[in-house]
Coordinates of C-alpha atoms in Angstrom, one line a residue:
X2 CA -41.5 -130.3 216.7
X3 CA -40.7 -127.2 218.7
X4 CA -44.1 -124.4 218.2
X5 CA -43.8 -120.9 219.3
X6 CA -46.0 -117.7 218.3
X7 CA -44.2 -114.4 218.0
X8 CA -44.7 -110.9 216.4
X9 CA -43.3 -110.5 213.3
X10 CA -42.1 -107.2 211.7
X11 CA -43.0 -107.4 207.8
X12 CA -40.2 -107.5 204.8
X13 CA -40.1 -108.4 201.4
X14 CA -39.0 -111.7 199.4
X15 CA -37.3 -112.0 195.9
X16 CA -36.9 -114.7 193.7
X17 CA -38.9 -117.2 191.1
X18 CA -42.6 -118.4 191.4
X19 CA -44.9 -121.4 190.8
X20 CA -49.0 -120.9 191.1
X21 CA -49.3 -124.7 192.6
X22 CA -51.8 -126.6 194.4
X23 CA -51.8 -129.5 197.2
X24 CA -54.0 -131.8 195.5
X25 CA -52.5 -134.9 193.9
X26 CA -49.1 -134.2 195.0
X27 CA -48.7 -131.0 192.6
X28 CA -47.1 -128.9 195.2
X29 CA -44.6 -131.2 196.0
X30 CA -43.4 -131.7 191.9
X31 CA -44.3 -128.0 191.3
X32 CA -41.8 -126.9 194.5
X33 CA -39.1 -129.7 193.8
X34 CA -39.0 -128.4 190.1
X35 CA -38.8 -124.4 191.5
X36 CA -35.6 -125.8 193.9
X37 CA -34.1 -127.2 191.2
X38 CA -34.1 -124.3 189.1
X39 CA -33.4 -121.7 192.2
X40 CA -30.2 -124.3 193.0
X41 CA -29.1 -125.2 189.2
X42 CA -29.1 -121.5 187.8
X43 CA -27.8 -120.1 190.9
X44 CA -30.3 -117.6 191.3
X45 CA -29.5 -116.3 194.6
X46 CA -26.3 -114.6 193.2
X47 CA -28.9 -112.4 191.2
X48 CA -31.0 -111.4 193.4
X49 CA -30.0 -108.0 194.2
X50 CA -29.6 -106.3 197.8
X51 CA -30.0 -109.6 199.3
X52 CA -30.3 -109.0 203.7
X53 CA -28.9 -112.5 203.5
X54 CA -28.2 -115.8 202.2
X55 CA -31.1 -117.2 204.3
X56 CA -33.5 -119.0 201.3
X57 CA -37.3 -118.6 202.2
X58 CA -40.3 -120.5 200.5
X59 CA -42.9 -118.6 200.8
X60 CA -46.8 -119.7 200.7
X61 CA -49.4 -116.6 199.0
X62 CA -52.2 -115.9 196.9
X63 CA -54.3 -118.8 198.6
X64 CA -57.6 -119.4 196.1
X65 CA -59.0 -120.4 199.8
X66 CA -56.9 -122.6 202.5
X67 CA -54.9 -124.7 201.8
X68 CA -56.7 -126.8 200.4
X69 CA -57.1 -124.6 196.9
X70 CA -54.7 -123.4 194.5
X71 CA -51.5 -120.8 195.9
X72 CA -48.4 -119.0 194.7
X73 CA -45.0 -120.8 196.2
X74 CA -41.9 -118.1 196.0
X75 CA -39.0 -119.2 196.5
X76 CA -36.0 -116.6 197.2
X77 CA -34.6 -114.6 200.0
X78 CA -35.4 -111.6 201.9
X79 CA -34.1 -108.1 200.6
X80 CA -33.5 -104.8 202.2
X81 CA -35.1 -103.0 199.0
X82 CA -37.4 -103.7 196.1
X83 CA -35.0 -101.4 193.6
X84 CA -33.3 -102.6 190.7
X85 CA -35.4 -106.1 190.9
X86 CA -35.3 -107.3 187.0
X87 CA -38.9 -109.1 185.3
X88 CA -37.1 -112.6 185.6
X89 CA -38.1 -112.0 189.7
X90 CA -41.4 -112.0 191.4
X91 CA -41.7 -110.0 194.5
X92 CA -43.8 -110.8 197.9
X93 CA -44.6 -109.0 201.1
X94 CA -44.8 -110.8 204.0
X95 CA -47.2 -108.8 206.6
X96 CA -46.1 -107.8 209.9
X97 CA -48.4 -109.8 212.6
X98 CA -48.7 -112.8 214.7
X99 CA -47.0 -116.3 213.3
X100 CA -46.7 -119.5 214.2
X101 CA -43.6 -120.3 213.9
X102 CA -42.6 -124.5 214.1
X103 CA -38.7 -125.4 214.7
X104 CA -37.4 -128.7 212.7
X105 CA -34.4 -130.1 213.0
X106 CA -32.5 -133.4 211.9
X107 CA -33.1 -135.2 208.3
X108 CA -35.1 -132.3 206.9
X109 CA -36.4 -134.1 203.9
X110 CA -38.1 -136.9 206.2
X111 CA -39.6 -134.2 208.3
X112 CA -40.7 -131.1 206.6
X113 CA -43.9 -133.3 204.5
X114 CA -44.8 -134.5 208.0
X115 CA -44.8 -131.5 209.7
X116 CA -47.2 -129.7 206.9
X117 CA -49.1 -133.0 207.3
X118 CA -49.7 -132.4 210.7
X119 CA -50.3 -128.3 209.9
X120 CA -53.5 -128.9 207.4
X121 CA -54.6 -131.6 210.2
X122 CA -54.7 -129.0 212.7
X123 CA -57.5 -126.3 214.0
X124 CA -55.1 -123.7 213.5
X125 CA -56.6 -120.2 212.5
X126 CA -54.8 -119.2 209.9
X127 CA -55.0 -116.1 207.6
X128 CA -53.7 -117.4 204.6
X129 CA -51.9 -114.5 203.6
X130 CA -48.4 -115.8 203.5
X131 CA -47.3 -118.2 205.4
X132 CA -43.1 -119.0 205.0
X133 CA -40.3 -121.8 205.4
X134 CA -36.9 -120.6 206.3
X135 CA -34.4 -122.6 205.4
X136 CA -30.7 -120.3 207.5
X137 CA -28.0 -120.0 205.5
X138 CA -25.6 -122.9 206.0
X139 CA -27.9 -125.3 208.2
X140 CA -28.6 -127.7 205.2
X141 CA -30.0 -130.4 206.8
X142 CA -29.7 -129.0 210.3
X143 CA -32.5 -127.1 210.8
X144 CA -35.3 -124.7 209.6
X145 CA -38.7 -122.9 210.4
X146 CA -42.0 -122.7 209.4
X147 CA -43.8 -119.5 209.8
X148 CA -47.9 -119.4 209.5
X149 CA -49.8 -116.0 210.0
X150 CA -51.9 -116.4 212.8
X151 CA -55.4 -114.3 213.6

């Protein structure tokens, strides 16, 4: 797994939400259920001023670390906030430092590991928002995580 730590400017997400934990597995139904419903009902179509067709999962509203409850939202990045209807949650992602991890190959073998191997580490995190992107057209190809950094 690829790491690199960058400066990243701050933008806004839109699409649907899930208050989740990482105890017992919840995370994992809670997020597969939110994909389902992001995929099924075609919900990027209605998100509106869309900066691209890139889908981000983003990790907010941590109770503590990780290890305590947290808002996943799942949408894509947008040049606005206007004209966002109630059926969308919106979430800033702060300009700052990230971590940002490269994956590539059989994504669903990988991506559990990988956050596995993040909550293992002595990383110092600020659990403010922390982000997968998954690029528009790399399906199993390839993706990032993204973890603000102090």
């Amino acid at each position: 797994m690829k790491t690199e730590i960058i400066e990243q400017d701050g933008f806004y997400i839109v699409g649907i939400s899930v208050r989740t934990s990482n105890q017992n597995g919840q995370s994992k139904k809670d997020i597969d259920e939110l994909w389902f419903k992001f995929m099924d009902d075609n919900l990027i179509k209605h998100i509106p001023d869309r900066a691209s067709n890139d889908v981000y999962c983003v990790y907010t509203d941590y109770e503590t670390d990780h290890t305590g409850k947290y808002t996943a939202v799942l949408g894509c990045k947008v040049n606005s906030l206007t004209n966002i209807n109630n059926n969308f949650t919106d979430v800033a992602i702060p300009a700052g430092k990230y971590q940002v991890y490269s994956l590539k190959n059989k994504l669903s073998e990988v991506i559990s590991a990988a956050w596995q191997q993040i909550w293992e580490s002595d990383i110092n995190r600020k659990y403010t928002a922390d982000f997968d992107l998954y690029c528009s057209g790399a399906n199993e190809n390839g993706m990032k995580i993204s973890l603000a950094i102090n």
